[in-house]
Amino acid sequence: MAGTPLFPSSVSFRPRLMSPITRLLLFLQLITLIFTSNCRDYDPMLLREKTLFFSNKSAFKIALFADLHYGENAWTDWGPAQDVNSDRVMSTVLDQETPDFVVYLGDVITANNLPIPNASLYWDRAISPTKSRGIPWATVFGNHDDAQFEWPSEWFSATGIPEVQCPQENISISGEECTFRGTTRVELMKKEISSNRLSYSMNGPRELWPGVSNYVLQLSSSKDPDSPGVFLYFLDSGGGSYPEVISSAQAKWFQKQSQAINPDARIHEIIFWHIPSTAYKKIAPLPIFGIHKPCVGSINKERVASQEHEWGIMDILVHRPSVKAVFVGHNHGLDWCCPYKNLWLCFARHTGYGGYGDWPRGARIIQMTEQPFTLKSWIRMEDGSEHSEVILSSESTCSC
């Protein structure tokens, strides 16, 4: 009913299990889109075009906005109010931290709760606090960003909202239910990068599709724009329209790409994706015991919901000394960082008011200095407070 959330914020939105036939039809739809899309192909030369720079006067700072979940229950008073709250959280963080760059770490929207054919309208709303301040950003996809719309049963009841007539171009009808096609990853990315000069997002190599947000950005030295200081890698961890995995093909792409642009592993590398790998389960603090050193954080309220399988990416990362940290979202009730072999595995902080959980919102901040290189992180909360600072990597100035 109007004014009452059909899906309370304490409920996790998960795509419904689909039959094999439905999965096949979705896959064929996606393949058709891939080969008919006129999206910009991934071009390694874009690495040069989309370069970020260290400042010679200050550190380089990144704000991570995770699990915003815009667009939930748009037909009620509750849903739009959540989006207003999410606007406020991001505005607070941006104004207090004044970051050089923003990473949208997946689940920007809740497409399975979003009954419009063009989800990019809500995507635009989510990036507007960053865009309006002239701050560049990049995005990776989460498991809800292109999920199919799940029609509320109340819409078909005599006392609820009148039944919606399904537009044939966007919706297929099966029995008494309508299944919304949604807006695909390819379409969302195409709209973002074609309409925003401040967007550093990329489609990624076509051979890795349906995983779209696979790309690398260069953070260059303040002294020489051609000299890389840090490489930022973005990987699509799936979910929504396909399984929650980083595939072996993506792992091989990372290995090939990193060897090509950083062959001696001399340049530091930082990794971003949405759904935690299975390695996060191995080091996760037990919820009943809180968070203790060497882990650093403030909430540990649930178990790690990891990717479905591990197809090699973590084995590559732990054997690459240049990789300093991996940052993920997905679990709203976790915000810890823990060491794993020679790198750190970190959760962001649930930023948006959409999605499950009633924990206070905030954002993880990452700060890097160039000479000497340091990488540290902390959480900035919606009330302006700061906590959980941790040094993830630090190097003394070379005297040789």
GROMACS .gro file of C-alpha atoms in nm:
model
  400
    1MET     CA    1   0.000   0.000   0.000
    2ALA     CA    2   0.108   0.359  -0.055
    3GLY     CA    3   0.326   0.488   0.227
    4THR     CA    4   0.415   0.140   0.350
    5PRO     CA    5   0.733  -0.032   0.233
    6LEU     CA    6   0.658  -0.354   0.053
    7PHE     CA    7   1.017  -0.457   0.122
    8PRO     CA    8   1.132  -0.317   0.460
    9SER     CA    9   1.489  -0.185   0.479
   10SER     CA   10   1.580  -0.472   0.712
   11VAL     CA   11   1.523  -0.721   0.431
   12SER     CA   12   1.803  -0.814   0.195
   13PHE     CA   13   1.707  -0.783  -0.170
   14ARG     CA   14   1.827  -1.096  -0.348
   15PRO     CA   15   1.734  -1.196  -0.703
   16ARG     CA   16   1.486  -1.480  -0.718
   17LEU     CA   17   1.610  -1.820  -0.827
   18MET     CA   18   1.548  -1.859  -1.199
   19SER     CA   19   1.470  -2.172  -1.390
   20PRO     CA   20   1.729  -2.305  -1.639
   21ILE     CA   21   1.504  -2.198  -1.927
   22THR     CA   22   1.477  -1.842  -1.792
   23ARG     CA   23   1.855  -1.827  -1.743
   24LEU     CA   24   1.907  -1.943  -2.103
   25LEU     CA   25   1.668  -1.680  -2.238
   26LEU     CA   26   1.841  -1.407  -2.038
   27PHE     CA   27   2.179  -1.523  -2.162
   28LEU     CA   28   2.063  -1.520  -2.525
   29GLN     CA   29   1.918  -1.171  -2.471
   30LEU     CA   30   2.250  -1.053  -2.334
   31ILE     CA   31   2.452  -1.206  -2.618
   32THR     CA   32   2.224  -1.032  -2.868
   33LEU     CA   33   2.277  -0.701  -2.690
   34ILE     CA   34   2.654  -0.745  -2.686
   35PHE     CA   35   2.679  -0.799  -3.059
   36THR     CA   36   2.434  -0.524  -3.151
   37SER     CA   37   2.555  -0.259  -2.906
   38ASN     CA   38   2.748   0.037  -3.041
   39CYS     CA   39   2.919   0.097  -2.705
   40ARG     CA   40   3.275   0.219  -2.701
   41ASP     CA   41   3.514  -0.077  -2.694
   42TYR     CA   42   3.780  -0.104  -2.427
   43ASP     CA   43   4.091   0.065  -2.558
   44PRO     CA   44   4.425   0.041  -2.369
   45MET     CA   45   4.503   0.393  -2.490
   46LEU     CA   46   4.221   0.515  -2.264
   47LEU     CA   47   4.458   0.440  -1.977
   48ARG     CA   48   4.654   0.746  -2.087
   49GLU     CA   49   4.345   0.952  -2.163
   50LYS     CA   50   4.186   0.881  -1.824
   51THR     CA   51   4.487   0.951  -1.604
   52LEU     CA   52   4.460   1.085  -1.249
   53PHE     CA   53   4.739   1.282  -1.082
   54PHE     CA   54   4.900   1.311  -0.743
   55SER     CA   55   4.916   1.668  -0.621
   56ASN     CA   56   5.260   1.797  -0.526
   57LYS     CA   57   5.108   1.968  -0.223
   58SER     CA   58   4.880   1.706  -0.069
   59ALA     CA   59   4.779   1.341  -0.058
   60PHE     CA   60   4.542   1.180  -0.308
   61LYS     CA   61   4.212   1.094  -0.141
   62ILE     CA   62   3.936   0.857  -0.257
   63ALA     CA   63   3.586   0.823  -0.109
   64LEU     CA   64   3.413   0.485  -0.149
   65PHE     CA   65   3.033   0.493  -0.178
   66ALA     CA   66   2.902   0.139  -0.139
   67ASP     CA   67   2.554  -0.011  -0.159
   68LEU     CA   68   2.354   0.306  -0.218
   69HIS     CA   69   2.053   0.108  -0.348
   70TYR     CA   70   1.875   0.400  -0.514
   71GLY     CA   71   1.526   0.353  -0.655
   72GLU     CA   72   1.367   0.122  -0.399
   73ASN     CA   73   0.989   0.137  -0.365
   74ALA     CA   74   0.956   0.446  -0.581
   75TRP     CA   75   0.576   0.416  -0.563
   76THR     CA   76   0.569   0.479  -0.184
   77ASP     CA   77   0.666   0.764   0.047
   78TRP     CA   78   0.932   0.541   0.204
   79GLY     CA   79   1.142   0.476  -0.107
   80PRO     CA   80   1.207   0.836  -0.220
   81ALA     CA   81   1.277   0.933   0.143
   82GLN     CA   82   1.557   0.675   0.151
   83ASP     CA   83   1.717   0.833  -0.155
   84VAL     CA   84   1.703   1.176   0.009
   85ASN     CA   85   1.884   1.032   0.312
   86SER     CA   86   2.147   0.878   0.084
   87ASP     CA   87   2.197   1.217  -0.084
   88ARG     CA   88   2.264   1.365   0.260
   89VAL     CA   89   2.520   1.101   0.357
   90MET     CA   90   2.722   1.149   0.039
   91SER     CA   91   2.702   1.527   0.064
   92THR     CA   92   2.830   1.517   0.423
   93VAL     CA   93   3.123   1.295   0.330
   94LEU     CA   94   3.214   1.496   0.020
   95ASP     CA   95   3.201   1.829   0.202
   96GLN     CA   96   3.402   1.710   0.502
   97GLU     CA   97   3.663   1.504   0.316
   98THR     CA   98   3.684   1.693  -0.017
   99PRO     CA   99   3.818   1.382  -0.198
  100ASP     CA  100   4.007   1.393  -0.525
  101PHE     CA  101   3.815   1.093  -0.659
  102VAL     CA  102   3.506   0.884  -0.579
  103VAL     CA  103   3.452   0.513  -0.638
  104TYR     CA  104   3.095   0.384  -0.658
  105LEU     CA  105   3.151   0.032  -0.530
  106GLY     CA  106   2.845  -0.149  -0.665
  107ASP     CA  107   2.472  -0.175  -0.593
  108VAL     CA  108   2.430   0.186  -0.693
  109ILE     CA  109   2.064   0.102  -0.760
  110THR     CA  110   1.827  -0.178  -0.662
  111ALA     CA  111   1.703  -0.269  -1.008
  112ASN     CA  112   1.491  -0.560  -0.882
  113ASN     CA  113   1.284  -0.305  -0.690
  114LEU     CA  114   1.281  -0.038  -0.960
  115PRO     CA  115   0.979  -0.041  -1.193
  116ILE     CA  116   1.099   0.184  -1.475
  117PRO     CA  117   1.252   0.085  -1.810
  118ASN     CA  118   1.550   0.322  -1.777
  119ALA     CA  119   1.731   0.266  -1.448
  120SER     CA  120   1.995   0.517  -1.552
  121LEU     CA  121   1.759   0.788  -1.423
  122TYR     CA  122   1.829   0.665  -1.070
  123TRP     CA  123   2.193   0.603  -1.157
  124ASP     CA  124   2.220   0.971  -1.250
  125ARG     CA  125   2.060   1.065  -0.919
  126ALA     CA  126   2.318   0.858  -0.729
  127ILE     CA  127   2.620   1.020  -0.895
  128SER     CA  128   2.479   1.374  -0.882
  129PRO     CA  129   2.632   1.475  -0.541
  130THR     CA  130   2.977   1.391  -0.678
  131LYS     CA  131   2.915   1.537  -1.022
  132SER     CA  132   2.775   1.866  -0.887
  133ARG     CA  133   3.098   1.922  -0.691
  134GLY     CA  134   3.315   1.865  -0.997
  135ILE     CA  135   3.478   1.552  -0.855
  136PRO     CA  136   3.570   1.271  -1.099
  137TRP     CA  137   3.449   0.920  -1.026
  138ALA     CA  138   3.447   0.558  -1.142
  139THR     CA  139   3.193   0.279  -1.094
  140VAL     CA  140   3.186  -0.098  -1.066
  141PHE     CA  141   2.874  -0.311  -1.084
  142GLY     CA  142   2.713  -0.501  -0.798
  143ASN     CA  143   2.460  -0.783  -0.788
  144HIS     CA  144   2.154  -0.552  -0.780
  145ASP     CA  145   2.243  -0.301  -1.050
  146ASP     CA  146   2.092  -0.499  -1.340
  147ALA     CA  147   1.873  -0.749  -1.152
  148GLN     CA  148   1.527  -0.819  -1.290
  149PHE     CA  149   1.237  -0.628  -1.139
  150GLU     CA  150   1.041  -0.838  -0.890
  151TRP     CA  151   0.675  -0.745  -0.915
  152PRO     CA  152   0.511  -0.700  -0.572
  153SER     CA  153   0.213  -0.929  -0.528
  154GLU     CA  154   0.018  -0.635  -0.380
  155TRP     CA  155   0.009  -0.477  -0.724
  156PHE     CA  156  -0.219  -0.754  -0.839
  157SER     CA  157  -0.460  -0.756  -0.546
  158ALA     CA  158  -0.806  -0.605  -0.547
  159THR     CA  159  -0.721  -0.371  -0.259
  160GLY     CA  160  -0.370  -0.279  -0.368
  161ILE     CA  161  -0.232  -0.067  -0.649
  162PRO     CA  162  -0.417  -0.139  -0.976
  163GLU     CA  163  -0.252  -0.393  -1.202
  164VAL     CA  164   0.012  -0.240  -1.426
  165GLN     CA  165  -0.024  -0.295  -1.799
  166CYS     CA  166   0.303  -0.435  -1.930
  167PRO     CA  167   0.460  -0.243  -2.221
  168GLN     CA  168   0.546  -0.505  -2.480
  169GLU     CA  169   0.881  -0.353  -2.572
  170ASN     CA  170   1.017  -0.381  -2.218
  171ILE     CA  171   0.826  -0.660  -2.052
  172SER     CA  172   0.744  -1.020  -2.124
  173ILE     CA  173   0.424  -1.170  -1.988
  174SER     CA  174   0.418  -1.516  -1.836
  175GLY     CA  175   0.088  -1.629  -1.693
  176GLU     CA  176  -0.039  -1.362  -1.455
  177GLU     CA  177   0.300  -1.204  -1.383
  178CYS     CA  178   0.506  -0.951  -1.568
  179THR     CA  179   0.883  -0.987  -1.574
  180PHE     CA  180   1.062  -0.656  -1.622
  181ARG     CA  181   1.362  -0.676  -1.853
  182GLY     CA  182   1.549  -0.409  -1.661
  183THR     CA  183   1.845  -0.204  -1.778
  184THR     CA  184   2.158  -0.405  -1.858
  185ARG     CA  185   2.512  -0.337  -1.739
  186VAL     CA  186   2.609  -0.241  -2.094
  187GLU     CA  187   2.328   0.013  -2.118
  188LEU     CA  188   2.400   0.162  -1.775
  189MET     CA  189   2.769   0.202  -1.852
  190LYS     CA  190   2.705   0.341  -2.200
  191LYS     CA  191   2.476   0.609  -2.057
  192GLU     CA  192   2.720   0.704  -1.781
  193ILE     CA  193   3.033   0.739  -1.991
  194SER     CA  194   2.860   0.911  -2.283
  195SER     CA  195   2.693   1.176  -2.068
  196ASN     CA  196   2.957   1.263  -1.808
  197ARG     CA  197   3.304   1.399  -1.881
  198LEU     CA  198   3.395   1.346  -1.513
  199SER     CA  199   3.324   0.973  -1.534
  200TYR     CA  200   3.639   0.761  -1.551
  201SER     CA  201   3.438   0.438  -1.585
  202MET     CA  202   3.494   0.210  -1.884
  203ASN     CA  203   3.313  -0.075  -2.058
  204GLY     CA  204   3.609  -0.309  -2.027
  205PRO     CA  205   3.717  -0.566  -2.287
  206ARG     CA  206   3.428  -0.722  -2.477
  207GLU     CA  207   3.575  -1.068  -2.435
  208LEU     CA  208   3.504  -1.038  -2.062
  209TRP     CA  209   3.137  -0.948  -2.103
  210PRO     CA  210   2.883  -1.000  -1.942
  211GLY     CA  211   3.128  -0.870  -1.676
  212VAL     CA  212   3.145  -0.509  -1.796
  213SER     CA  213   3.326  -0.296  -1.535
  214ASN     CA  214   3.677  -0.440  -1.582
  215TYR     CA  215   3.936  -0.169  -1.638
  216VAL     CA  216   4.242   0.004  -1.494
  217LEU     CA  217   4.317   0.369  -1.418
  218GLN     CA  218   4.656   0.528  -1.370
  219LEU     CA  219   4.736   0.764  -1.085
  220SER     CA  220   5.041   0.950  -1.215
  221SER     CA  221   5.329   1.118  -1.039
  222SER     CA  222   5.296   1.487  -0.962
  223LYS     CA  223   5.637   1.542  -1.122
  224ASP     CA  224   5.589   1.346  -1.444
  225PRO     CA  225   5.247   1.275  -1.597
  226ASP     CA  226   5.396   0.983  -1.791
  227SER     CA  227   5.526   0.821  -1.474
  228PRO     CA  228   5.266   0.601  -1.297
  229GLY     CA  229   5.253   0.614  -0.919
  230VAL     CA  230   4.961   0.378  -0.855
  231PHE     CA  231   4.737   0.161  -1.070
  232LEU     CA  232   4.370   0.133  -0.970
  233TYR     CA  233   4.202  -0.186  -1.094
  234PHE     CA  234   3.826  -0.232  -1.117
  235LEU     CA  235   3.668  -0.577  -1.162
  236ASP     CA  236   3.306  -0.683  -1.213
  237SER     CA  237   3.222  -0.949  -0.952
  238GLY     CA  238   2.893  -1.042  -1.118
  239GLY     CA  239   2.551  -1.106  -0.974
  240GLY     CA  240   2.212  -0.991  -1.098
  241SER     CA  241   2.200  -1.107  -1.459
  242TYR     CA  242   2.471  -1.372  -1.417
  243PRO     CA  243   2.653  -1.564  -1.137
  244GLU     CA  244   2.840  -1.389  -0.856
  245VAL     CA  245   3.196  -1.463  -0.968
  246ILE     CA  246   3.516  -1.312  -1.093
  247SER     CA  247   3.583  -1.551  -1.377
  248SER     CA  248   3.909  -1.718  -1.474
  249ALA     CA  249   3.902  -1.502  -1.788
  250GLN     CA  250   3.895  -1.187  -1.574
  251ALA     CA  251   4.180  -1.321  -1.359
  252LYS     CA  252   4.387  -1.389  -1.672
  253TRP     CA  253   4.303  -1.043  -1.806
  254PHE     CA  254   4.428  -0.884  -1.484
  255GLN     CA  255   4.746  -1.092  -1.497
  256LYS     CA  256   4.812  -1.001  -1.861
  257GLN     CA  257   4.725  -0.634  -1.813
  258SER     CA  258   4.934  -0.591  -1.498
  259GLN     CA  259   5.233  -0.762  -1.658
  260ALA     CA  260   5.206  -0.537  -1.962
  261ILE     CA  261   5.193  -0.203  -1.778
  262ASN     CA  262   5.377  -0.296  -1.458
  263PRO     CA  263   5.610  -0.584  -1.554
  264ASP     CA  264   5.845  -0.560  -1.258
  265ALA     CA  265   5.560  -0.502  -1.007
  266ARG     CA  266   5.733  -0.180  -0.903
  267ILE     CA  267   5.419   0.035  -0.916
  268HIS     CA  268   5.166  -0.005  -0.636
  269GLU     CA  269   4.828  -0.157  -0.727
  270ILE     CA  270   4.490  -0.125  -0.552
  271ILE     CA  271   4.187  -0.336  -0.642
  272PHE     CA  272   3.812  -0.261  -0.627
  273TRP     CA  273   3.514  -0.492  -0.678
  274HIS     CA  274   3.173  -0.543  -0.514
  275ILE     CA  275   3.122  -0.898  -0.382
  276PRO     CA  276   3.396  -1.028  -0.147
  277SER     CA  277   3.604  -1.322  -0.262
  278THR     CA  278   3.609  -1.647  -0.065
  279ALA     CA  279   3.939  -1.530   0.090
  280TYR     CA  280   3.740  -1.284   0.302
  281LYS     CA  281   3.576  -1.579   0.478
  282LYS     CA  282   3.916  -1.718   0.577
  283ILE     CA  283   4.017  -1.409   0.774
  284ALA     CA  284   3.678  -1.281   0.891
  285PRO     CA  285   3.654  -1.207   1.264
  286LEU     CA  286   3.386  -1.416   1.433
  287PRO     CA  287   3.077  -1.196   1.482
  288ILE     CA  288   3.039  -1.294   1.848
  289PHE     CA  289   3.392  -1.180   1.933
  290GLY     CA  290   3.396  -0.838   1.769
  291ILE     CA  291   3.699  -0.699   1.583
  292HIS     CA  292   4.049  -0.730   1.727
  293LYS     CA  293   4.396  -0.651   1.593
  294PRO     CA  294   4.543  -0.698   1.344
  295CYS     CA  295   4.195  -0.634   1.198
  296VAL     CA  296   4.054  -0.282   1.228
  297GLY     CA  297   3.689  -0.179   1.207
  298SER     CA  298   3.373  -0.099   1.401
  299ILE     CA  299   3.094  -0.333   1.290
  300ASN     CA  300   3.101  -0.710   1.243
  301LYS     CA  301   2.734  -0.798   1.246
  302GLU     CA  302   2.707  -1.073   0.986
  303ARG     CA  303   2.896  -1.347   0.811
  304VAL     CA  304   3.075  -1.281   0.484
  305ALA     CA  305   2.850  -1.338   0.181
  306SER     CA  306   3.118  -1.423  -0.072
  307GLN     CA  307   3.125  -1.495  -0.444
  308GLU     CA  308   2.999  -1.835  -0.551
  309HIS     CA  309   3.342  -1.965  -0.655
  310GLU     CA  310   3.709  -1.869  -0.656
  311TRP     CA  311   3.851  -1.889  -1.007
  312GLY     CA  312   4.208  -1.774  -0.951
  313ILE     CA  313   4.206  -1.399  -0.895
  314MET     CA  314   4.316  -1.417  -0.530
  315ASP     CA  315   4.600  -1.656  -0.608
  316ILE     CA  316   4.729  -1.404  -0.861
  317LEU     CA  317   4.693  -1.109  -0.623
  318VAL     CA  318   4.873  -1.266  -0.327
  319HIS     CA  319   5.169  -1.357  -0.547
  320ARG     CA  320   5.200  -1.003  -0.676
  321PRO     CA  321   5.388  -0.784  -0.424
  322SER     CA  322   5.266  -0.462  -0.585
  323VAL     CA  323   4.904  -0.533  -0.479
  324LYS     CA  324   4.844  -0.356  -0.149
  325ALA     CA  325   4.470  -0.389  -0.083
  326VAL     CA  326   4.132  -0.506  -0.213
  327PHE     CA  327   3.817  -0.305  -0.133
  328VAL     CA  328   3.463  -0.449  -0.155
  329GLY     CA  329   3.106  -0.372  -0.047
  330HIS     CA  330   2.802  -0.606  -0.051
  331ASN     CA  331   2.789  -0.692   0.324
  332HIS     CA  332   2.614  -0.395   0.485
  333GLY     CA  333   2.695  -0.507   0.838
  334LEU     CA  334   3.074  -0.529   0.794
  335ASP     CA  335   3.332  -0.250   0.773
  336TRP     CA  336   3.658  -0.416   0.877
  337CYS     CA  337   4.002  -0.440   0.720
  338CYS     CA  338   4.211  -0.751   0.786
  339PRO     CA  339   4.556  -0.854   0.658
  340TYR     CA  340   4.566  -1.152   0.423
  341LYS     CA  341   4.914  -1.279   0.340
  342ASN     CA  342   5.097  -0.984   0.180
  343LEU     CA  343   4.795  -0.756   0.130
  344TRP     CA  344   4.485  -0.621   0.305
  345LEU     CA  345   4.121  -0.717   0.246
  346CYS     CA  346   3.879  -0.436   0.334
  347PHE     CA  347   3.508  -0.375   0.338
  348ALA     CA  348   3.367  -0.033   0.265
  349ARG     CA  349   3.092   0.111   0.485
  350HIS     CA  350   2.725   0.088   0.387
  351THR     CA  351   2.659   0.437   0.247
  352GLY     CA  352   2.301   0.430   0.121
  353TYR     CA  353   1.974   0.416   0.311
  354GLY     CA  354   1.843   0.159   0.066
  355GLY     CA  355   1.902  -0.210   0.123
  356TYR     CA  356   1.899  -0.410   0.445
  357GLY     CA  357   2.031  -0.309   0.787
  358ASP     CA  358   1.980  -0.011   1.017
  359TRP     CA  359   2.344   0.053   1.110
  360PRO     CA  360   2.460   0.417   1.084
  361ARG     CA  361   2.575   0.506   0.735
  362GLY     CA  362   2.913   0.631   0.623
  363ALA     CA  363   3.191   0.587   0.368
  364ARG     CA  364   3.538   0.440   0.365
  365ILE     CA  365   3.809   0.691   0.281
  366ILE     CA  366   4.142   0.595   0.121
  367GLN     CA  367   4.437   0.831   0.129
  368MET     CA  368   4.770   0.790  -0.052
  369THR     CA  369   5.087   0.992  -0.045
  370GLU     CA  370   5.347   0.977  -0.321
  371GLN     CA  371   5.694   1.024  -0.164
  372PRO     CA  372   5.722   0.822   0.047
  373PHE     CA  373   5.428   0.605  -0.055
  374THR     CA  374   5.170   0.551   0.218
  375LEU     CA  375   4.823   0.401   0.200
  376LYS     CA  376   4.588   0.453   0.489
  377SER     CA  377   4.214   0.436   0.537
  378TRP     CA  378   3.939   0.535   0.778
  379ILE     CA  379   3.559   0.559   0.800
  380ARG     CA  380   3.376   0.891   0.779
  381MET     CA  381   3.024   0.867   0.924
  382GLU     CA  382   2.703   1.045   0.829
  383ASP     CA  383   2.718   1.244   1.156
  384GLY     CA  384   3.064   1.372   1.064
  385SER     CA  385   3.260   1.153   1.304
  386GLU     CA  386   3.567   0.954   1.202
  387HIS     CA  387   3.693   0.614   1.320
  388SER     CA  388   3.884   0.295   1.236
  389GLU     CA  389   4.196   0.453   1.088
  390VAL     CA  390   4.446   0.194   0.964
  391ILE     CA  391   4.776   0.214   0.778
  392LEU     CA  392   4.763  -0.043   0.499
  393SER     CA  393   5.105   0.024   0.348
  394SER     CA  394   5.394   0.251   0.435
  395GLU     CA  395   5.740   0.301   0.288
  396SER     CA  396   6.024   0.512   0.421
  397THR     CA  397   6.204   0.743   0.182
  398CYS     CA  398   6.481   0.564  -0.003
  399SER     CA  399   6.830   0.696   0.086
  400CYS     CA  400   7.011   0.502  -0.185
   0.00000   0.00000   0.00000
